Tab-separated table of C-alpha atoms and ligand atoms in Angstrom:
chain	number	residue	atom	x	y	z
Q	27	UNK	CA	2.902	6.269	-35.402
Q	28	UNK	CA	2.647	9.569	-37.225
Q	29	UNK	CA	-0.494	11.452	-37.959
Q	30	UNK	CA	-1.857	11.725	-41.334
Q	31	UNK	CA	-4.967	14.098	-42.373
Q	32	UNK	CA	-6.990	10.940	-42.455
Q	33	UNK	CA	-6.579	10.247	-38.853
Q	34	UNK	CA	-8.325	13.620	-38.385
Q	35	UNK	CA	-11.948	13.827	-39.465
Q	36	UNK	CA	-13.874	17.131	-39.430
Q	37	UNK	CA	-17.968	16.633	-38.467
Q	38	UNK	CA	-19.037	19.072	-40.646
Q	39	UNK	CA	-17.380	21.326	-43.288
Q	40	UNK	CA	-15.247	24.461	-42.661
Q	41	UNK	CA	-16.195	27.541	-44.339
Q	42	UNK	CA	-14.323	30.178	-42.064
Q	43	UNK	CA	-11.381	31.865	-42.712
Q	44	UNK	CA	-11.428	33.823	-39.082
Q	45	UNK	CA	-12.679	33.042	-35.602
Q	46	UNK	CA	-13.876	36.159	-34.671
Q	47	UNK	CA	-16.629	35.589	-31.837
Q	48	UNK	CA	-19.433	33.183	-31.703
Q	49	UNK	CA	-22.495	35.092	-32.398
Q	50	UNK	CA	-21.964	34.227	-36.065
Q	51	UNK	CA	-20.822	30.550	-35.988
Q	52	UNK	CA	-24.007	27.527	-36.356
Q	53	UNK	CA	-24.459	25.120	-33.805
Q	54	UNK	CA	-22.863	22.882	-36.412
Q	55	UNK	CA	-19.473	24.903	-36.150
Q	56	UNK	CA	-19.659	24.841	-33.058
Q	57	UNK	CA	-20.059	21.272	-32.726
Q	58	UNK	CA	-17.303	20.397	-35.050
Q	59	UNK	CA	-14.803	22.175	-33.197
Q	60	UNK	CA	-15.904	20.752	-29.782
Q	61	UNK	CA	-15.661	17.360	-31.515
Q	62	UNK	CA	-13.011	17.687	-33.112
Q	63	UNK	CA	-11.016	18.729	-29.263
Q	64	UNK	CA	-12.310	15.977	-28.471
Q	65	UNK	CA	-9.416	13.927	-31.529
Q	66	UNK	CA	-7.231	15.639	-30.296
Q	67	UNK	CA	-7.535	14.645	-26.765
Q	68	UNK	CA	-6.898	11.014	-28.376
Q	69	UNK	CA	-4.850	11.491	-30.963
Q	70	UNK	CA	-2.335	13.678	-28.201
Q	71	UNK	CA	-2.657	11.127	-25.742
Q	72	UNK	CA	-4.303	13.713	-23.281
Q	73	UNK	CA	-2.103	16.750	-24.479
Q	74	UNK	CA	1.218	15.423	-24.493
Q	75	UNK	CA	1.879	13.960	-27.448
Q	76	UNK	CA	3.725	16.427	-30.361
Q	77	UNK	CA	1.475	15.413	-33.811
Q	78	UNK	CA	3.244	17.285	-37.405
Q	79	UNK	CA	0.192	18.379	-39.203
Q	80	UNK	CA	0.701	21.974	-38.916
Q	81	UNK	CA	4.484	21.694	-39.624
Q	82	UNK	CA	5.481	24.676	-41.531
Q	83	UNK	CA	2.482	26.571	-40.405
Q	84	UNK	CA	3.565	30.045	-38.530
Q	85	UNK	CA	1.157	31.189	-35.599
Q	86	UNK	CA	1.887	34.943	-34.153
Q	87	UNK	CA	0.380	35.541	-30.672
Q	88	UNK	CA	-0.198	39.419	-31.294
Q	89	UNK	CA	-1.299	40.590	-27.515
Q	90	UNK	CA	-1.944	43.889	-26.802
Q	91	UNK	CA	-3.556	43.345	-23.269
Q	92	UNK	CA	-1.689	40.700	-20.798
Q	93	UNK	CA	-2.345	37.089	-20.498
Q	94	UNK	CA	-1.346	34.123	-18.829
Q	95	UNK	CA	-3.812	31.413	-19.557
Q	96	UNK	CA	-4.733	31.917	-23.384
Q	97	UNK	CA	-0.942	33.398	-24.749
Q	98	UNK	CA	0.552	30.223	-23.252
Q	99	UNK	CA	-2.311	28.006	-24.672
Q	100	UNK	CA	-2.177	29.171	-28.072
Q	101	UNK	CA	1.531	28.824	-27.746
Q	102	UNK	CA	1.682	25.164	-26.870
Q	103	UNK	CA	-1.504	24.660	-29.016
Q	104	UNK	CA	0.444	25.002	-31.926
Q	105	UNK	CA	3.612	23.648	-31.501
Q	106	UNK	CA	1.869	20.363	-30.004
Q	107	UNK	CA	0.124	20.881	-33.596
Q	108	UNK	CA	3.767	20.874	-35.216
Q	109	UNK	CA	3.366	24.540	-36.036
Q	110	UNK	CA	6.066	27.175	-35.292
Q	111	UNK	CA	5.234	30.441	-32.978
Q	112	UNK	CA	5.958	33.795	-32.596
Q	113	UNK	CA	5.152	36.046	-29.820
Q	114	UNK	CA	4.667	40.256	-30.062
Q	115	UNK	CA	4.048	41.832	-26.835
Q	116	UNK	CA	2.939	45.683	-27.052
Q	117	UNK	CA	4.973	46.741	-24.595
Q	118	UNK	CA	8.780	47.036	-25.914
Q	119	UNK	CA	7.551	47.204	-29.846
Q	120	UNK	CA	7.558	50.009	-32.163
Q	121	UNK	CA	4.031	50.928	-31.364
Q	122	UNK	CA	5.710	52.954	-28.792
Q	123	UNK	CA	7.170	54.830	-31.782
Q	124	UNK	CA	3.850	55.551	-33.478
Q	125	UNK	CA	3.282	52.563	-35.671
Q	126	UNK	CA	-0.716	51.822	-35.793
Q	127	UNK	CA	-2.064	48.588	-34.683
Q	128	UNK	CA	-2.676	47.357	-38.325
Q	129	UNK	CA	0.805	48.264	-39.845
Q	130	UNK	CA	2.306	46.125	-36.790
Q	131	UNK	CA	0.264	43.384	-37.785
Q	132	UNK	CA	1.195	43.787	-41.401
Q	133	UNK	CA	4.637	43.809	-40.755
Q	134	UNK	CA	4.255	40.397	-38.775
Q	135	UNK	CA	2.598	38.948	-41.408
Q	136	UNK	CA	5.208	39.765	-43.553
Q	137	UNK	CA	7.182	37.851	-42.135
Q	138	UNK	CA	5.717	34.684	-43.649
Q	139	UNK	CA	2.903	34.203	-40.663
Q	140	UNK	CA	0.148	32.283	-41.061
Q	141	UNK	CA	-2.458	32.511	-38.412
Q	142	UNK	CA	-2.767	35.788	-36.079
Q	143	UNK	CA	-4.125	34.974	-32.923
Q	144	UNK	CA	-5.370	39.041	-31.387
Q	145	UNK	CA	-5.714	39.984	-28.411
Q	146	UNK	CA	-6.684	43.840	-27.796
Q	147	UNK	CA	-8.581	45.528	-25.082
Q	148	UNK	CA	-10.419	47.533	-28.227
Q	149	UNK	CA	-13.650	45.656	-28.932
Q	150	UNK	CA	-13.842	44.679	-32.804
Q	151	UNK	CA	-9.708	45.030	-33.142
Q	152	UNK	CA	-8.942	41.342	-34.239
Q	153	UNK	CA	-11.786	42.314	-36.776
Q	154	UNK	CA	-9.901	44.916	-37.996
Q	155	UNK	CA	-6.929	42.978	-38.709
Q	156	UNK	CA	-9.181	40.361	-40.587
Q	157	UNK	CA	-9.937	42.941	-43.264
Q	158	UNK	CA	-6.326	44.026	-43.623
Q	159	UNK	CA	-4.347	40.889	-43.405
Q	160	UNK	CA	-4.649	37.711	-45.737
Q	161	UNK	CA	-3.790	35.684	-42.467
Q	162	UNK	CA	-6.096	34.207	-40.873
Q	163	UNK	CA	-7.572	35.641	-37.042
Q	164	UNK	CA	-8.506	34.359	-33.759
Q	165	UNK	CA	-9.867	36.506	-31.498
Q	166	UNK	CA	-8.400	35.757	-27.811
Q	167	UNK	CA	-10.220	38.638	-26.314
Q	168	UNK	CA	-11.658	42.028	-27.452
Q	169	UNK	CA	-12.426	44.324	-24.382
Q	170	UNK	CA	-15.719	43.638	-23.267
Q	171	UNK	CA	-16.762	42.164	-26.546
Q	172	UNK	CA	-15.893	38.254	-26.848
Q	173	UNK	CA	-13.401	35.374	-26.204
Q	174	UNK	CA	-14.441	32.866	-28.379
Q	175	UNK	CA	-11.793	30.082	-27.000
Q	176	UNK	CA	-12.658	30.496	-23.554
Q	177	UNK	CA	-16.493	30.090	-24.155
Q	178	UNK	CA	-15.417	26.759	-26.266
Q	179	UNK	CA	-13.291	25.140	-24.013
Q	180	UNK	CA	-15.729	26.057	-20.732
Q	181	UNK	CA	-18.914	24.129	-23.360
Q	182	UNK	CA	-16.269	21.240	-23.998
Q	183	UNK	CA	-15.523	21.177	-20.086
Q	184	UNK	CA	-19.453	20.703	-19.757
Q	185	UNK	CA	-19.916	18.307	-22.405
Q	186	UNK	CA	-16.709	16.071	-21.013
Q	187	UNK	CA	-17.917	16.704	-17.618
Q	188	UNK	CA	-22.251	16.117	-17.487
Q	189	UNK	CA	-22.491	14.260	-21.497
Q	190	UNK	CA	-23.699	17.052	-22.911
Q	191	UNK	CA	-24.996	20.793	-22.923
Q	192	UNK	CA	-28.531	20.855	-24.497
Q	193	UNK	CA	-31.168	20.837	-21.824
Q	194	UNK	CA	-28.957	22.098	-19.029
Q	195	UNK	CA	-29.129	25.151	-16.816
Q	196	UNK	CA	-26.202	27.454	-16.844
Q	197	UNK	CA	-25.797	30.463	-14.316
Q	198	UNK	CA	-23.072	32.942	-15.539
Q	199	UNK	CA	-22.297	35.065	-12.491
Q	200	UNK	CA	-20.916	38.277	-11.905
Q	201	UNK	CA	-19.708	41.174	-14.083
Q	202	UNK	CA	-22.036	40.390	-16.813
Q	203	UNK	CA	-21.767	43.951	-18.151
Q	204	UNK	CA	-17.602	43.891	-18.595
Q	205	UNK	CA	-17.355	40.001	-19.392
Q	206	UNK	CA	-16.477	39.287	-23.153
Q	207	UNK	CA	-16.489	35.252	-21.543
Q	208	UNK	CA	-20.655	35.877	-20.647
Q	209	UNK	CA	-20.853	37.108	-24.369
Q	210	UNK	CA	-19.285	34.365	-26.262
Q	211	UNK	CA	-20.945	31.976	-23.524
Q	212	UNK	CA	-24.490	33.470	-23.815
Q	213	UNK	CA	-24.574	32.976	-27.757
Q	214	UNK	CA	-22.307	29.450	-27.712
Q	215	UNK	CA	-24.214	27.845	-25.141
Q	216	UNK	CA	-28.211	29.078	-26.209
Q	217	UNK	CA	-26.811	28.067	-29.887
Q	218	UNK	CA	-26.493	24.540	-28.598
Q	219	UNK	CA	-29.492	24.255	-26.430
Q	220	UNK	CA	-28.745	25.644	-22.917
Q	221	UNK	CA	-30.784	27.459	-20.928
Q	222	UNK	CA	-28.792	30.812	-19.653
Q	223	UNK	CA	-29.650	32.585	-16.581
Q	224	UNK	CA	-27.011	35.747	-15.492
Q	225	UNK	CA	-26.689	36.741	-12.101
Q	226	UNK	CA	-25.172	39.742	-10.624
Q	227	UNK	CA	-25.466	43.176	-9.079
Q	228	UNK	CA	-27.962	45.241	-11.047
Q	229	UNK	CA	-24.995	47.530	-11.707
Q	230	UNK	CA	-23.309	44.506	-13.109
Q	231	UNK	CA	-26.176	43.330	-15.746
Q	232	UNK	CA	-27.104	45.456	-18.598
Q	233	UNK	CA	-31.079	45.452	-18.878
Q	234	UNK	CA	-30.434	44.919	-22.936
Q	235	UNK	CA	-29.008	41.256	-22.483
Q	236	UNK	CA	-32.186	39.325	-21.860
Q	237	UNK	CA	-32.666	40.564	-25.738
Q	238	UNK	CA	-29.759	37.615	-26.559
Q	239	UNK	CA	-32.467	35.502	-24.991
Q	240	UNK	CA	-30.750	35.019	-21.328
Q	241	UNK	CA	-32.585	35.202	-18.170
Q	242	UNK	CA	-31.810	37.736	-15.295
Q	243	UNK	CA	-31.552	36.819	-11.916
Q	244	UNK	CA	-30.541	39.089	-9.047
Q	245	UNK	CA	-30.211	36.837	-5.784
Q	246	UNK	CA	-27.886	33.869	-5.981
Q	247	UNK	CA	-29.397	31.807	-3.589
Q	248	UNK	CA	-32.725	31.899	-5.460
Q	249	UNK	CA	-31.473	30.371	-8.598
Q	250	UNK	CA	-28.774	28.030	-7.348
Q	251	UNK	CA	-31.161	24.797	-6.417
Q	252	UNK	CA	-32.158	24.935	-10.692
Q	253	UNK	CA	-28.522	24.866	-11.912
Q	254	UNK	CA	-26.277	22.839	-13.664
Q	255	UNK	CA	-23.721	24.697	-13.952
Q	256	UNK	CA	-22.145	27.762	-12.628
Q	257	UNK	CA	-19.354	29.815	-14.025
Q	258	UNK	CA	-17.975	32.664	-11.760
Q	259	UNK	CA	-17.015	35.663	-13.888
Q	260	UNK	CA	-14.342	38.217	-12.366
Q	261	UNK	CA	-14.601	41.241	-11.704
Q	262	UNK	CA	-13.242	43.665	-14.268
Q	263	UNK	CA	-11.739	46.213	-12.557
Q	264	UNK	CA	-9.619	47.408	-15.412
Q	265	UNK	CA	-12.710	47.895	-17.431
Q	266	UNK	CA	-14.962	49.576	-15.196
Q	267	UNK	CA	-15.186	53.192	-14.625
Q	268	UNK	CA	-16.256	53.843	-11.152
Q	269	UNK	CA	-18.067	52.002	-8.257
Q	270	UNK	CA	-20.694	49.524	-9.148
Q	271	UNK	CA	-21.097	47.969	-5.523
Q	272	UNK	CA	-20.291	49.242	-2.520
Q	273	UNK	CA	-17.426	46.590	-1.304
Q	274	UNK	CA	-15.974	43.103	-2.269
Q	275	UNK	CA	-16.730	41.766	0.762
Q	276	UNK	CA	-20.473	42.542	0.335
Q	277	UNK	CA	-19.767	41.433	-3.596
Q	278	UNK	CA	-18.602	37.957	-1.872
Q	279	UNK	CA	-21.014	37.675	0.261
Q	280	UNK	CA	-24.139	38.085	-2.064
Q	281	UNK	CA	-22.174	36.643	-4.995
Q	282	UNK	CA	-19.439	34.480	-4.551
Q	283	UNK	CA	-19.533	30.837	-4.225
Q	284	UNK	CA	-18.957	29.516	-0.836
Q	285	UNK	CA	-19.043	26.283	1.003
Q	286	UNK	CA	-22.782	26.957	2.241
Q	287	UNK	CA	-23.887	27.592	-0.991
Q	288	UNK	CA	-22.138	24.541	-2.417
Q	289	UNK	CA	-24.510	22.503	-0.121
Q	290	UNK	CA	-27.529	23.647	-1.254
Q	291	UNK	CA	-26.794	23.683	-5.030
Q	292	UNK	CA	-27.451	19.937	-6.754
Q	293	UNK	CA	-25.395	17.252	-6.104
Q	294	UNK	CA	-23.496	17.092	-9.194
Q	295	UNK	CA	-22.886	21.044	-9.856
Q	296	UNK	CA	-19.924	22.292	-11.750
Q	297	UNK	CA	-18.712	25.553	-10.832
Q	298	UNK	CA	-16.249	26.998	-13.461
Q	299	UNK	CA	-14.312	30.022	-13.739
Q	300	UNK	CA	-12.339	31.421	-16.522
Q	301	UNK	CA	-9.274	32.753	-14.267
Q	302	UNK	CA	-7.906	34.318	-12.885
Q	303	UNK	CA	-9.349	33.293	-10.030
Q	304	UNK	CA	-9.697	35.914	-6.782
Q	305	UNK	CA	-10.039	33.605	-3.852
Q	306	UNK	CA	-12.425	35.200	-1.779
Q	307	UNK	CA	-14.183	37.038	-4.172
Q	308	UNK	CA	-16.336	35.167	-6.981
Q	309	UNK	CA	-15.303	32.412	-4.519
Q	310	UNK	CA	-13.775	30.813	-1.714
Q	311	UNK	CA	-10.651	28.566	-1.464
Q	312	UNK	CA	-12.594	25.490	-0.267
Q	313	UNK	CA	-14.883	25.649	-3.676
Q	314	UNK	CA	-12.070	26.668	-5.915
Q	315	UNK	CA	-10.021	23.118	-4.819
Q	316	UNK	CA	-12.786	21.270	-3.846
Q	317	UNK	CA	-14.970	18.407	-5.685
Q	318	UNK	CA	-17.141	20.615	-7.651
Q	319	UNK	CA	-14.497	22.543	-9.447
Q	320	UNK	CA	-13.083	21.769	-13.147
Q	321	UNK	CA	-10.987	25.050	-13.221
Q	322	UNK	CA	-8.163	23.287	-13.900
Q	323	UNK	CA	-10.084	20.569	-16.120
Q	324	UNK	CA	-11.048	24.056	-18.171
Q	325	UNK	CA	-7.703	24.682	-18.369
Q	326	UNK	CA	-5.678	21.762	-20.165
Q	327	UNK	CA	-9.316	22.246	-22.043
Q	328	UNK	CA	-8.241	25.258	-23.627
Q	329	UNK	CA	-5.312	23.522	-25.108
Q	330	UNK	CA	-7.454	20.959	-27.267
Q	331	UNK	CA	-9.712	23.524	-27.959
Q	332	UNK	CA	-6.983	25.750	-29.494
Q	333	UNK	CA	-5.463	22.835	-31.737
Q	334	UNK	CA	-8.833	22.025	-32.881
Q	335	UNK	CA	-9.680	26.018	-33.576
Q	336	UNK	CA	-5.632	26.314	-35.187
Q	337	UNK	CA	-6.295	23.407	-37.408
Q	338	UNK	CA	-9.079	24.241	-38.768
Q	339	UNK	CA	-8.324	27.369	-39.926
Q	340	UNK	CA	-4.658	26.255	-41.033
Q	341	UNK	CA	-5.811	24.081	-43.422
Q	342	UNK	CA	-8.584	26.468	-44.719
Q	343	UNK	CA	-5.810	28.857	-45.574
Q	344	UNK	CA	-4.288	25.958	-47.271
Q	345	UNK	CA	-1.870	24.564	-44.879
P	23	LIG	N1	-9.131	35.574	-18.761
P	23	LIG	C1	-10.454	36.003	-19.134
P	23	LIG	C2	-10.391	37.135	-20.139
P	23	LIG	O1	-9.323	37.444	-20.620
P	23	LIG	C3	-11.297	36.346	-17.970
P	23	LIG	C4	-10.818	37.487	-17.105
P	23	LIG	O2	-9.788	38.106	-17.363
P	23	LIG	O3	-11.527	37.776	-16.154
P	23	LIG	O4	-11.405	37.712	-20.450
């Protein structure tokens, strides 16, 4: 069988021409592209299957800051989706000969691309591009600002996982103050109903983000009994300019989710991370590949999610 437009049906209209973040999308977006994953889960038999309704759509990965996860995603997101790809890597281009950032991305384009997927370790870059280029943008990551299709496909892994997100109690834990994933988690998941609590090292949470309507926890332990769902941020070395605890091992051992903790948590708790993972840091082996983990279900996640978010904008630049 091949797939026609009217095997796909959208929940709710699509009126953007960029995915940019989350803290401007409704509830109702955000629905429609979590349900609309959710076709393409079907309609690829899991993944697999190659579907043609992006043929002669061009996606360029534009990264600027490494990947491994969401440059590979994108990249088999759209040619599952029938599209074609390019990929630009910073290192080895011409910005090493003093092209800006937005003339590289114009000369892309240029080249008859449709959709620029942006990732830049400058917060509000892929923004940039969307008021220069007539392509349209993804943001996969702005610094410490958002990652819009890793918050997605974590909410889908929670919806396909527990049946649905409104009601439940979500822990975000760890470098709250570095973490573009606790942004564009904090506004997708209070959008559709969850109840946020972030946990870290006082160094770690920023004493503005309870104004996004999250609560603050400190200890771990304290909160763990209430949850739902926990999803272990890393770390962000890169972005952090000195100390802000004393040692990872003390790190692990107040905040990193361990085999004791797993027993006193509820039965059915999902523990998430958005990789990579540091085993024995936000937490141990026997968590990371035990029951409660759906790191990998996130994953093959981000796949569907990235179809759904490539499709919609395709066809809203006429594709
Ligand atoms: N892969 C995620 C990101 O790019 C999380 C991380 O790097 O810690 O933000």
């Amino acid at each position: 069988m091949t797939e026609t437009m009217d095997d796909i049906s959208i929940t709710a209209p699509w009126q953007e021409r960029h995915l940019l973040g989350l803290e401007h999308l409704s509830a109702e977006e955000i629905a429609t592209i979590l349900d609309l994953a959710d076709q393409f889960q079907t309609l690829t038999e899991g993944g697999s299957k190659k579907l043609t309704v992006l043929n002669g759509t061009v996606v360029a990965n534009l990264f600027f800051e490494n990947s491994t996860r969401t440059k590979t995603s994108f990249n088999i997101a759209a040619r599952r989706l029938g599209a074609d790809t390019v990929d630009f890597s910073a290192s080895g281009s011409s910005l090493s000969k003093g092209e800006t950032f937005v003339d590289t991305a114009l000369t892309i384009e240029a080249m008859g691309v449709d959709l620029v997927v942006c990732r830049h370790r400058t917060p509000g870059a892929p923004h940039l591009l969307a008021r220069h280029l007539k392509a349209g943008v993804i943001n996969a990551g702005d610094g410490t600002h958002e990652h819009p299709t890793q918050a997605l496909l974590d909410m889908l892994t929670i919806r396909q996982k527990l049946g649905r997100i409104e009601g439940l109690t979500v822990a975000l834990v760890g470098d709250i103050r570095h973490s573009r994933v606790a942004r564009s988690n904090i506004h997708g998941l209070l959008k559709l109903g969850a109840r946020v609590i972030v946990c870290g090292p006082a160094t770690l949470v920023p004493r503005t983000i309870t104004q996004l309507g999250v609560e603050v926890a400190y200890n771990l332990d304290e909160i763990l009994p209430q949850v739902d769902c926990v999803n272990l941020l890393r770390v962000q070395f890169e972005r952090q300019r000195g100390a802000f605890f004393p040692s990872i091992a003390e790190y692990a051992h107040l905040f990193g989710m361990n085999g004791d903790r797993i027993r006193k948590a509820k039965d059915g708790l999902l523990v998430l991370a958005p990789g990579p993972i540091n085993r024995g840091v936000e937490l141990t082996p026997e968590v990371a590949d035990g029951p409660h983990s759906v790191i990998l279900n996130q994953v093959s996640n981000g796949l569907l999610i990235r179809m759904a978010c490539l499709y919609l904008l395709a066809k809203k630049a006429g594709k």
